[in-house]
Amino acid sequence: IAETGKRVSLASGLASQDVFHVRPDGAACFAHPDGPENGYVYVSNAEVSRNEGGVGAIYFDSSGRVTDYKMLLTGTTWNCSGGKTPWDT
Protein backbone atom coordinates (compact mmCIF):
# COMPACT_ATOMS: atom_id res chain seq x y z
CA ILE A 1 0.00 0.00 0.00
CA ALA A 2 2.80 2.44 0.90
CA GLU A 3 6.55 2.66 0.50
CA THR A 4 8.87 5.10 2.25
CA GLY A 5 9.69 8.15 0.14
CA LYS A 6 6.95 7.50 -2.45
CA ARG A 7 3.49 8.96 -2.89
CA VAL A 8 0.64 6.64 -1.93
CA SER A 9 -1.59 5.46 -4.82
CA LEU A 10 -5.22 6.36 -4.19
CA ALA A 11 -8.34 4.53 -5.37
CA SER A 12 -9.20 7.61 -7.47
CA GLY A 13 -6.17 6.91 -9.66
CA LEU A 14 -4.32 9.92 -8.26
CA ALA A 15 -1.42 9.88 -5.81
CA SER A 16 -1.21 11.44 -2.35
CA GLN A 17 0.24 14.92 -2.03
CA ASP A 18 2.62 13.78 0.73
CA VAL A 19 5.18 11.02 0.33
CA PHE A 20 4.98 8.13 2.82
CA HIS A 21 7.13 8.82 5.87
CA VAL A 22 10.47 7.24 6.70
CA ARG A 23 11.07 4.57 9.35
CA PRO A 24 7.43 3.68 10.10
CA ASP A 25 7.21 2.24 13.60
CA GLY A 26 4.26 1.84 15.96
CA ALA A 27 0.81 2.00 14.40
CA ALA A 28 -2.91 1.68 15.08
CA CYS A 29 -6.23 1.78 13.23
CA PHE A 30 -9.06 4.12 14.15
CA ALA A 31 -12.59 4.70 12.87
CA HIS A 32 -12.71 7.45 10.25
CA PRO A 33 -13.09 10.88 11.91
CA ASP A 34 -16.39 11.33 10.01
CA GLY A 35 -17.71 8.08 11.51
CA PRO A 36 -16.98 4.36 11.10
CA GLU A 37 -19.46 4.10 8.22
CA ASN A 38 -16.96 6.24 6.26
CA GLY A 39 -14.07 3.81 6.76
CA TYR A 40 -10.99 3.81 8.93
CA VAL A 41 -7.55 5.36 9.30
CA TYR A 42 -4.20 3.60 9.72
CA VAL A 43 -1.90 5.89 11.75
CA SER A 44 1.85 5.24 11.90
CA ASN A 45 4.69 7.18 13.49
CA ALA A 46 8.09 7.91 11.94
CA GLU A 47 10.91 7.16 14.37
CA VAL A 48 13.57 9.61 13.22
CA SER A 49 16.11 11.89 14.95
CA ARG A 50 16.75 15.64 14.69
CA ASN A 51 13.12 16.83 14.46
CA GLU A 52 12.58 14.90 11.20
CA GLY A 53 9.96 12.47 12.56
CA GLY A 54 6.20 12.67 12.69
CA VAL A 55 2.95 10.79 12.24
CA GLY A 56 1.32 9.82 8.95
CA ALA A 57 -2.17 8.50 8.22
CA ILE A 58 -3.57 6.36 5.41
CA TYR A 59 -7.35 6.79 5.01
CA PHE A 60 -9.54 3.93 3.77
CA ASP A 61 -13.20 3.94 2.75
CA SER A 62 -15.61 1.36 4.14
CA SER A 63 -14.68 -1.02 1.30
CA GLY A 64 -10.97 -0.86 2.14
CA ARG A 65 -9.93 1.37 -0.78
CA VAL A 66 -7.19 3.93 -0.05
CA THR A 67 -8.68 7.43 -0.27
CA ASP A 68 -5.89 9.63 1.14
CA TYR A 69 -2.53 9.78 2.86
CA LYS A 70 -1.19 12.76 4.74
CA MET A 71 1.19 13.69 7.50
CA LEU A 72 -0.69 14.61 10.68
CA LEU A 73 2.36 15.71 12.68
CA THR A 74 5.90 16.68 11.66
CA GLY A 75 9.06 17.89 13.36
CA THR A 76 9.26 15.32 16.16
CA THR A 77 12.24 13.32 17.43
CA TRP A 78 12.28 9.57 18.14
CA ASN A 79 8.54 8.88 18.23
CA CYS A 80 8.84 5.40 19.67
CA SER A 81 6.19 2.69 19.39
CA GLY A 82 2.98 4.61 18.83
CA GLY A 83 -0.24 2.65 18.88
CA LYS A 84 -3.70 3.10 20.30
CA THR A 85 -4.22 3.97 23.96
CA PRO A 86 -6.96 2.61 26.24
CA TRP A 87 -8.66 6.00 25.68
CA ASP A 88 -8.85 5.34 21.91
CA THR A 89 -6.38 8.11 21.13
PDB file of N, CA and C in Angstrom:
ATOM      1  N   ILE A   1       0.829  -1.197   0.000  1.00  0.00           N
ATOM      2  CA  ILE A   1       0.000   0.000   0.000  1.00  0.00           C
ATOM      3  C   ILE A   1       0.863   1.246   0.000  1.00  0.00           C
ATOM      4  N   ALA A   2       1.954   1.238   0.795  1.00  0.00           N
ATOM      5  CA  ALA A   2       2.799   2.435   0.901  1.00  0.00           C
ATOM      6  C   ALA A   2       4.257   2.032   0.994  1.00  0.00           C
ATOM      7  N   GLU A   3       5.110   2.895   0.456  1.00  0.00           N
ATOM      8  CA  GLU A   3       6.551   2.660   0.496  1.00  0.00           C
ATOM      9  C   GLU A   3       7.238   3.972   0.846  1.00  0.00           C
ATOM     10  N   THR A   4       8.155   3.918   1.799  1.00  0.00           N
ATOM     11  CA  THR A   4       8.872   5.102   2.247  1.00  0.00           C
ATOM     12  C   THR A   4       9.406   5.917   1.074  1.00  0.00           C
ATOM     13  N   GLY A   5       9.161   7.230   1.143  1.00  0.00           N
ATOM     14  CA  GLY A   5       9.689   8.146   0.141  1.00  0.00           C
ATOM     15  C   GLY A   5       8.881   8.229  -1.140  1.00  0.00           C
ATOM     16  N   LYS A   6       7.780   7.464  -1.244  1.00  0.00           N
ATOM     17  CA  LYS A   6       6.950   7.499  -2.448  1.00  0.00           C
ATOM     18  C   LYS A   6       5.537   7.956  -2.102  1.00  0.00           C
ATOM     19  N   ARG A   7       4.884   8.559  -3.074  1.00  0.00           N
ATOM     20  CA  ARG A   7       3.491   8.960  -2.892  1.00  0.00           C
ATOM     21  C   ARG A   7       2.616   7.708  -2.853  1.00  0.00           C
ATOM     22  N   VAL A   8       1.538   7.777  -2.085  1.00  0.00           N
ATOM     23  CA  VAL A   8       0.638   6.640  -1.934  1.00  0.00           C
ATOM     24  C   VAL A   8      -0.396   6.674  -3.062  1.00  0.00           C
ATOM     25  N   SER A   9      -0.584   5.550  -3.745  1.00  0.00           N
ATOM     26  CA  SER A   9      -1.588   5.457  -4.815  1.00  0.00           C
ATOM     27  C   SER A   9      -2.977   5.417  -4.199  1.00  0.00           C
ATOM     28  N   LEU A  10      -3.861   6.269  -4.706  1.00  0.00           N
ATOM     29  CA  LEU A  10      -5.222   6.363  -4.194  1.00  0.00           C
ATOM     30  C   LEU A  10      -6.199   5.657  -5.129  1.00  0.00           C
ATOM     31  N   ALA A  11      -7.328   5.237  -4.583  1.00  0.00           N
ATOM     32  CA  ALA A  11      -8.343   4.533  -5.371  1.00  0.00           C
ATOM     33  C   ALA A  11      -8.851   5.388  -6.529  1.00  0.00           C
ATOM     34  N   SER A  12      -8.744   6.697  -6.423  1.00  0.00           N
ATOM     35  CA  SER A  12      -9.198   7.612  -7.475  1.00  0.00           C
ATOM     36  C   SER A  12      -8.299   7.576  -8.706  1.00  0.00           C
ATOM     37  N   GLY A  13      -7.139   6.925  -8.574  1.00  0.00           N
ATOM     38  CA  GLY A  13      -6.166   6.907  -9.661  1.00  0.00           C
ATOM     39  C   GLY A  13      -5.100   7.980  -9.494  1.00  0.00           C
ATOM     40  N   LEU A  14      -5.304   8.878  -8.552  1.00  0.00           N
ATOM     41  CA  LEU A  14      -4.319   9.916  -8.257  1.00  0.00           C
ATOM     42  C   LEU A  14      -3.339   9.391  -7.217  1.00  0.00           C
ATOM     43  N   ALA A  15      -2.375  10.221  -6.860  1.00  0.00           N
ATOM     44  CA  ALA A  15      -1.423   9.880  -5.807  1.00  0.00           C
ATOM     45  C   ALA A  15      -1.530  10.916  -4.692  1.00  0.00           C
ATOM     46  N   SER A  16      -1.159  10.515  -3.494  1.00  0.00           N
ATOM     47  CA  SER A  16      -1.212  11.443  -2.353  1.00  0.00           C
ATOM     48  C   SER A  16      -0.295  12.627  -2.586  1.00  0.00           C
ATOM     49  N   GLN A  17      -0.613  13.736  -1.942  1.00  0.00           N
ATOM     50  CA  GLN A  17       0.236  14.917  -2.032  1.00  0.00           C
ATOM     51  C   GLN A  17       1.538  14.689  -1.268  1.00  0.00           C
ATOM     52  N   ASP A  18       1.443  14.073  -0.095  1.00  0.00           N
ATOM     53  CA  ASP A  18       2.623  13.781   0.728  1.00  0.00           C
ATOM     54  C   ASP A  18       3.224  12.439   0.344  1.00  0.00           C
ATOM     55  N   VAL A  19       4.541  12.317   0.498  1.00  0.00           N
ATOM     56  CA  VAL A  19       5.184  11.018   0.332  1.00  0.00           C
ATOM     57  C   VAL A  19       5.104  10.268   1.655  1.00  0.00           C
ATOM     58  N   PHE A  20       5.082   8.936   1.595  1.00  0.00           N
ATOM     59  CA  PHE A  20       4.983   8.134   2.818  1.00  0.00           C
ATOM     60  C   PHE A  20       6.238   8.340   3.651  1.00  0.00           C
ATOM     61  N   HIS A  21       6.051   8.472   4.953  1.00  0.00           N
ATOM     62  CA  HIS A  21       7.128   8.822   5.874  1.00  0.00           C
ATOM     63  C   HIS A  21       8.184   7.726   6.000  1.00  0.00           C
ATOM     64  N   VAL A  22       9.346   8.155   6.494  1.00  0.00           N
ATOM     65  CA  VAL A  22      10.471   7.237   6.701  1.00  0.00           C
ATOM     66  C   VAL A  22      10.343   6.526   8.034  1.00  0.00           C
ATOM     67  N   ARG A  23      10.971   5.377   8.129  1.00  0.00           N
ATOM     68  CA  ARG A  23      11.069   4.571   9.345  1.00  0.00           C
ATOM     69  C   ARG A  23       9.743   4.419  10.086  1.00  0.00           C
ATOM     70  N   PRO A  24       8.699   3.913   9.406  1.00  0.00           N
ATOM     71  CA  PRO A  24       7.433   3.683  10.100  1.00  0.00           C
ATOM     72  C   PRO A  24       7.639   2.719  11.268  1.00  0.00           C
ATOM     73  N   ASP A  25       6.999   3.017  12.378  1.00  0.00           N
ATOM     74  CA  ASP A  25       7.209   2.241  13.601  1.00  0.00           C
ATOM     75  C   ASP A  25       5.841   1.840  14.141  1.00  0.00           C
ATOM     76  N   GLY A  26       5.529   2.224  15.348  1.00  0.00           N
ATOM     77  CA  GLY A  26       4.256   1.843  15.957  1.00  0.00           C
ATOM     78  C   GLY A  26       3.073   2.359  15.147  1.00  0.00           C
ATOM     79  N   ALA A  27       1.970   1.622  15.193  1.00  0.00           N
ATOM     80  CA  ALA A  27       0.806   2.004  14.398  1.00  0.00           C
ATOM     81  C   ALA A  27      -0.477   1.528  15.062  1.00  0.00           C
ATOM     82  N   ALA A  28      -1.589   2.083  14.606  1.00  0.00           N
ATOM     83  CA  ALA A  28      -2.906   1.675  15.085  1.00  0.00           C
ATOM     84  C   ALA A  28      -3.939   2.071  14.043  1.00  0.00           C
ATOM     85  N   CYS A  29      -5.106   1.428  14.107  1.00  0.00           N
ATOM     86  CA  CYS A  29      -6.232   1.777  13.234  1.00  0.00           C
ATOM     87  C   CYS A  29      -7.345   2.393  14.065  1.00  0.00           C
ATOM     88  N   PHE A  30      -7.978   3.393  13.504  1.00  0.00           N
ATOM     89  CA  PHE A  30      -9.062   4.118  14.154  1.00  0.00           C
ATOM     90  C   PHE A  30     -10.230   4.244  13.187  1.00  0.00           C
ATOM     91  N   ALA A  31     -11.429   4.387  13.720  1.00  0.00           N
ATOM     92  CA  ALA A  31     -12.586   4.699  12.872  1.00  0.00           C
ATOM     93  C   ALA A  31     -12.322   6.036  12.190  1.00  0.00           C
ATOM     94  N   HIS A  32     -12.842   6.190  10.982  1.00  0.00           N
ATOM     95  CA  HIS A  32     -12.706   7.450  10.246  1.00  0.00           C
ATOM     96  C   HIS A  32     -13.247   8.589  11.100  1.00  0.00           C
ATOM     97  N   PRO A  33     -12.613   9.771  11.083  1.00  0.00           N
ATOM     98  CA  PRO A  33     -13.094  10.879  11.911  1.00  0.00           C
ATOM     99  C   PRO A  33     -14.527  11.310  11.587  1.00  0.00           C
ATOM    100  N   ASP A  34     -15.001  11.003  10.380  1.00  0.00           N
ATOM    101  CA  ASP A  34     -16.387  11.330  10.008  1.00  0.00           C
ATOM    102  C   ASP A  34     -17.351  10.206  10.361  1.00  0.00           C
ATOM    103  N   GLY A  35     -16.873   9.197  11.080  1.00  0.00           N
ATOM    104  CA  GLY A  35     -17.712   8.082  11.506  1.00  0.00           C
ATOM    105  C   GLY A  35     -17.262   6.779  10.882  1.00  0.00           C
ATOM    106  N   PRO A  36     -17.450   5.657  11.589  1.00  0.00           N
ATOM    107  CA  PRO A  36     -16.981   4.364  11.101  1.00  0.00           C
ATOM    108  C   PRO A  36     -17.638   3.936   9.790  1.00  0.00           C
ATOM    109  N   GLU A  37     -18.816   4.441   9.488  1.00  0.00           N
ATOM    110  CA  GLU A  37     -19.459   4.101   8.216  1.00  0.00           C
ATOM    111  C   GLU A  37     -18.684   4.676   7.029  1.00  0.00           C
ATOM    112  N   ASN A  38     -17.781   5.628   7.306  1.00  0.00           N
ATOM    113  CA  ASN A  38     -16.962   6.236   6.256  1.00  0.00           C
ATOM    114  C   ASN A  38     -15.601   5.576   6.112  1.00  0.00           C
ATOM    115  N   GLY A  39     -15.334   4.530   6.896  1.00  0.00           N
ATOM    116  CA  GLY A  39     -14.070   3.814   6.763  1.00  0.00           C
ATOM    117  C   GLY A  39     -13.231   3.906   8.010  1.00  0.00           C
ATOM    118  N   TYR A  40     -11.919   3.821   7.804  1.00  0.00           N
ATOM    119  CA  TYR A  40     -10.992   3.812   8.927  1.00  0.00           C
ATOM    120  C   TYR A  40      -9.682   4.463   8.526  1.00  0.00           C
ATOM    121  N   VAL A  41      -8.830   4.699   9.517  1.00  0.00           N
ATOM    122  CA  VAL A  41      -7.547   5.364   9.302  1.00  0.00           C
ATOM    123  C   VAL A  41      -6.446   4.538   9.951  1.00  0.00           C
ATOM    124  N   TYR A  42      -5.399   4.251   9.197  1.00  0.00           N
ATOM    125  CA  TYR A  42      -4.197   3.599   9.715  1.00  0.00           C
ATOM    126  C   TYR A  42      -3.210   4.718  10.040  1.00  0.00           C
ATOM    127  N   VAL A  43      -2.800   4.828  11.298  1.00  0.00           N
ATOM    128  CA  VAL A  43      -1.898   5.888  11.746  1.00  0.00           C
ATOM    129  C   VAL A  43      -0.576   5.262  12.166  1.00  0.00           C
ATOM    130  N   SER A  44       0.524   5.797  11.641  1.00  0.00           N
ATOM    131  CA  SER A  44       1.852   5.243  11.905  1.00  0.00           C
ATOM    132  C   SER A  44       2.831   6.369  12.201  1.00  0.00           C
ATOM    133  N   ASN A  45       3.694   6.150  13.190  1.00  0.00           N
ATOM    134  CA  ASN A  45       4.687   7.179  13.491  1.00  0.00           C
ATOM    135  C   ASN A  45       5.989   6.912  12.749  1.00  0.00           C
ATOM    136  N   ALA A  46       6.780   7.981  12.587  1.00  0.00           N
ATOM    137  CA  ALA A  46       8.092   7.909  11.940  1.00  0.00           C
ATOM    138  C   ALA A  46       9.142   8.119  13.022  1.00  0.00           C
ATOM    139  N   GLU A  47       9.913   7.086  13.307  1.00  0.00           N
ATOM    140  CA  GLU A  47      10.915   7.156  14.368  1.00  0.00           C
ATOM    141  C   GLU A  47      12.233   7.647  13.784  1.00  0.00           C
ATOM    142  N   VAL A  48      12.426   8.962  13.850  1.00  0.00           N
ATOM    143  CA  VAL A  48      13.570   9.607  13.222  1.00  0.00           C
ATOM    144  C   VAL A  48      14.152  10.642  14.190  1.00  0.00           C
ATOM    145  N   SER A  49      15.444  10.916  14.075  1.00  0.00           N
ATOM    146  CA  SER A  49      16.108  11.888  14.947  1.00  0.00           C
ATOM    147  C   SER A  49      16.033  13.303  14.370  1.00  0.00           C
ATOM    148  N   ARG A  50      16.555  14.236  15.101  1.00  0.00           N
ATOM    149  CA  ARG A  50      16.752  15.641  14.694  1.00  0.00           C
ATOM    150  C   ARG A  50      15.485  16.314  14.163  1.00  0.00           C
ATOM    151  N   ASN A  51      14.373  16.147  14.837  1.00  0.00           N
ATOM    152  CA  ASN A  51      13.120  16.827  14.460  1.00  0.00           C
ATOM    153  C   ASN A  51      12.648  16.497  13.044  1.00  0.00           C
ATOM    154  N   GLU A  52      12.991  15.296  12.550  1.00  0.00           N
ATOM    155  CA  GLU A  52      12.584  14.896  11.203  1.00  0.00           C
ATOM    156  C   GLU A  52      11.497  13.821  11.234  1.00  0.00           C
ATOM    157  N   GLY A  53      10.993  13.492  12.425  1.00  0.00           N
ATOM    158  CA  GLY A  53       9.955  12.471  12.557  1.00  0.00           C
ATOM    159  C   GLY A  53       8.569  13.059  12.457  1.00  0.00           C
ATOM    160  N   GLY A  54       7.576  12.214  12.737  1.00  0.00           N
ATOM    161  CA  GLY A  54       6.195  12.672  12.694  1.00  0.00           C
ATOM    162  C   GLY A  54       5.231  11.505  12.701  1.00  0.00           C
ATOM    163  N   VAL A  55       4.014  11.788  12.292  1.00  0.00           N
ATOM    164  CA  VAL A  55       2.954  10.791  12.241  1.00  0.00           C
ATOM    165  C   VAL A  55       2.212  10.935  10.919  1.00  0.00           C
ATOM    166  N   GLY A  56       2.051   9.822  10.210  1.00  0.00           N
ATOM    167  CA  GLY A  56       1.318   9.824   8.946  1.00  0.00           C
ATOM    168  C   GLY A  56       0.058   8.984   9.057  1.00  0.00           C
ATOM    169  N   ALA A  57      -0.897   9.229   8.174  1.00  0.00           N
ATOM    170  CA  ALA A  57      -2.172   8.504   8.218  1.00  0.00           C
ATOM    171  C   ALA A  57      -2.627   8.122   6.817  1.00  0.00           C
ATOM    172  N   ILE A  58      -2.967   6.833   6.652  1.00  0.00           N
ATOM    173  CA  ILE A  58      -3.573   6.360   5.406  1.00  0.00           C
ATOM    174  C   ILE A  58      -5.067   6.201   5.679  1.00  0.00           C
ATOM    175  N   TYR A  59      -5.887   6.827   4.854  1.00  0.00           N
ATOM    176  CA  TYR A  59      -7.346   6.786   5.011  1.00  0.00           C
ATOM    177  C   TYR A  59      -7.934   5.761   4.045  1.00  0.00           C
ATOM    178  N   PHE A  60      -8.862   4.955   4.554  1.00  0.00           N
ATOM    179  CA  PHE A  60      -9.535   3.928   3.766  1.00  0.00           C
ATOM    180  C   PHE A  60     -11.036   4.179   3.810  1.00  0.00           C
ATOM    181  N   ASP A  61     -11.734   3.877   2.705  1.00  0.00           N
ATOM    182  CA  ASP A  61     -13.195   3.940   2.750  1.00  0.00           C
ATOM    183  C   ASP A  61     -13.723   2.644   3.361  1.00  0.00           C
ATOM    184  N   SER A  62     -15.016   2.533   3.482  1.00  0.00           N
ATOM    185  CA  SER A  62     -15.608   1.362   4.145  1.00  0.00           C
ATOM    186  C   SER A  62     -15.405   0.064   3.368  1.00  0.00           C
ATOM    187  N   SER A  63     -14.982   0.169   2.104  1.00  0.00           N
ATOM    188  CA  SER A  63     -14.682  -1.023   1.303  1.00  0.00           C
ATOM    189  C   SER A  63     -13.197  -1.367   1.308  1.00  0.00           C
ATOM    190  N   GLY A  64     -12.394  -0.587   2.046  1.00  0.00           N
ATOM    191  CA  GLY A  64     -10.970  -0.860   2.141  1.00  0.00           C
ATOM    192  C   GLY A  64     -10.119  -0.217   1.062  1.00  0.00           C
ATOM    193  N   ARG A  65     -10.702   0.667   0.254  1.00  0.00           N
ATOM    194  CA  ARG A  65      -9.926   1.369  -0.781  1.00  0.00           C
ATOM    195  C   ARG A  65      -9.217   2.576  -0.162  1.00  0.00           C
ATOM    196  N   VAL A  66      -7.971   2.807  -0.563  1.00  0.00           N
ATOM    197  CA  VAL A  66      -7.193   3.932  -0.050  1.00  0.00           C
ATOM    198  C   VAL A  66      -7.732   5.225  -0.666  1.00  0.00           C
ATOM    199  N   THR A  67      -8.112   6.163   0.209  1.00  0.00           N
ATOM    200  CA  THR A  67      -8.675   7.428  -0.273  1.00  0.00           C
ATOM    201  C   THR A  67      -7.754   8.618  -0.051  1.00  0.00           C
ATOM    202  N   ASP A  68      -6.788   8.499   0.876  1.00  0.00           N
ATOM    203  CA  ASP A  68      -5.894   9.627   1.138  1.00  0.00           C
ATOM    204  C   ASP A  68      -4.717   9.162   1.997  1.00  0.00           C
ATOM    205  N   TYR A  69      -3.647   9.920   1.924  1.00  0.00           N
ATOM    206  CA  TYR A  69      -2.527   9.778   2.859  1.00  0.00           C
ATOM    207  C   TYR A  69      -2.042  11.179   3.130  1.00  0.00           C
ATOM    208  N   LYS A  70      -1.774  11.469   4.396  1.00  0.00           N
ATOM    209  CA  LYS A  70      -1.189  12.761   4.736  1.00  0.00           C
ATOM    210  C   LYS A  70      -0.446  12.661   6.055  1.00  0.00           C
ATOM    211  N   MET A  71       0.487  13.576   6.237  1.00  0.00           N
ATOM    212  CA  MET A  71       1.191  13.694   7.503  1.00  0.00           C
ATOM    213  C   MET A  71       0.310  14.481   8.461  1.00  0.00           C
ATOM    214  N   LEU A  72       0.122  13.939   9.658  1.00  0.00           N
ATOM    215  CA  LEU A  72      -0.686  14.606  10.679  1.00  0.00           C
ATOM    216  C   LEU A  72       0.178  15.445  11.615  1.00  0.00           C
ATOM    217  N   LEU A  73       1.440  15.049  11.751  1.00  0.00           N
ATOM    218  CA  LEU A  73       2.355  15.713  12.678  1.00  0.00           C
ATOM    219  C   LEU A  73       3.755  15.606  12.101  1.00  0.00           C
ATOM    220  N   THR A  74       4.515  16.688  12.148  1.00  0.00           N
ATOM    221  CA  THR A  74       5.899  16.678  11.663  1.00  0.00           C
ATOM    222  C   THR A  74       6.791  17.371  12.689  1.00  0.00           C
ATOM    223  N   GLY A  75       8.088  17.189  12.528  1.00  0.00           N
ATOM    224  CA  GLY A  75       9.063  17.886  13.355  1.00  0.00           C
ATOM    225  C   GLY A  75       9.313  17.263  14.714  1.00  0.00           C
ATOM    226  N   THR A  76       9.035  15.981  14.872  1.00  0.00           N
ATOM    227  CA  THR A  76       9.257  15.316  16.155  1.00  0.00           C
ATOM    228  C   THR A  76      10.566  14.526  16.122  1.00  0.00           C
ATOM    229  N   THR A  77      11.001  14.092  17.292  1.00  0.00           N
ATOM    230  CA  THR A  77      12.235  13.321  17.429  1.00  0.00           C
ATOM    231  C   THR A  77      11.958  12.018  18.159  1.00  0.00           C
ATOM    232  N   TRP A  78      12.368  10.909  17.566  1.00  0.00           N
ATOM    233  CA  TRP A  78      12.283   9.574  18.138  1.00  0.00           C
ATOM    234  C   TRP A  78      10.893   9.220  18.683  1.00  0.00           C
ATOM    235  N   ASN A  79       9.877   9.378  17.858  1.00  0.00           N
ATOM    236  CA  ASN A  79       8.543   8.875  18.226  1.00  0.00           C
ATOM    237  C   ASN A  79       8.683   7.364  18.339  1.00  0.00           C
ATOM    238  N   CYS A  80       8.640   6.838  19.506  1.00  0.00           N
ATOM    239  CA  CYS A  80       8.839   5.403  19.673  1.00  0.00           C
ATOM    240  C   CYS A  80       7.522   4.684  19.930  1.00  0.00           C
ATOM    241  N   SER A  81       7.319   3.605  19.249  1.00  0.00           N
ATOM    242  CA  SER A  81       6.195   2.687  19.394  1.00  0.00           C
ATOM    243  C   SER A  81       4.920   3.207  18.771  1.00  0.00           C
ATOM    244  N   GLY A  82       4.269   4.183  19.345  1.00  0.00           N
ATOM    245  CA  GLY A  82       2.975   4.613  18.828  1.00  0.00           C
ATOM    246  C   GLY A  82       1.904   3.627  19.261  1.00  0.00           C
ATOM    247  N   GLY A  83       0.836   3.578  18.549  1.00  0.00           N
ATOM    248  CA  GLY A  83      -0.241   2.653  18.876  1.00  0.00           C
ATOM    249  C   GLY A  83      -1.389   3.331  19.585  1.00  0.00           C
ATOM    250  N   LYS A  84      -2.470   2.592  19.701  1.00  0.00           N
ATOM    251  CA  LYS A  84      -3.698   3.099  20.302  1.00  0.00           C
ATOM    252  C   LYS A  84      -3.633   2.987  21.821  1.00  0.00           C
ATOM    253  N   THR A  85      -4.170   3.989  22.504  1.00  0.00           N
ATOM    254  CA  THR A  85      -4.224   3.966  23.965  1.00  0.00           C
ATOM    255  C   THR A  85      -5.564   3.386  24.432  1.00  0.00           C
ATOM    256  N   PRO A  86      -5.687   3.075  25.712  1.00  0.00           N
ATOM    257  CA  PRO A  86      -6.965   2.612  26.236  1.00  0.00           C
ATOM    258  C   PRO A  86      -8.079   3.651  26.086  1.00  0.00           C
ATOM    259  N   TRP A  87      -7.687   4.914  25.838  1.00  0.00           N
ATOM    260  CA  TRP A  87      -8.660   6.004  25.675  1.00  0.00           C
ATOM    261  C   TRP A  87      -9.014   6.212  24.203  1.00  0.00           C
ATOM    262  N   ASP A  88      -8.571   5.275  23.346  1.00  0.00           N
ATOM    263  CA  ASP A  88      -8.848   5.342  21.908  1.00  0.00           C
ATOM    264  C   ASP A  88      -8.257   6.576  21.257  1.00  0.00           C
ATOM    265  N   THR A  89      -7.072   6.954  21.716  1.00  0.00           N
ATOM    266  CA  THR A  89      -6.377   8.106  21.129  1.00  0.00           C
ATOM    267  C   THR A  89      -5.077   7.665  20.508  1.00  0.00           C
TER     268      THR A  89
END
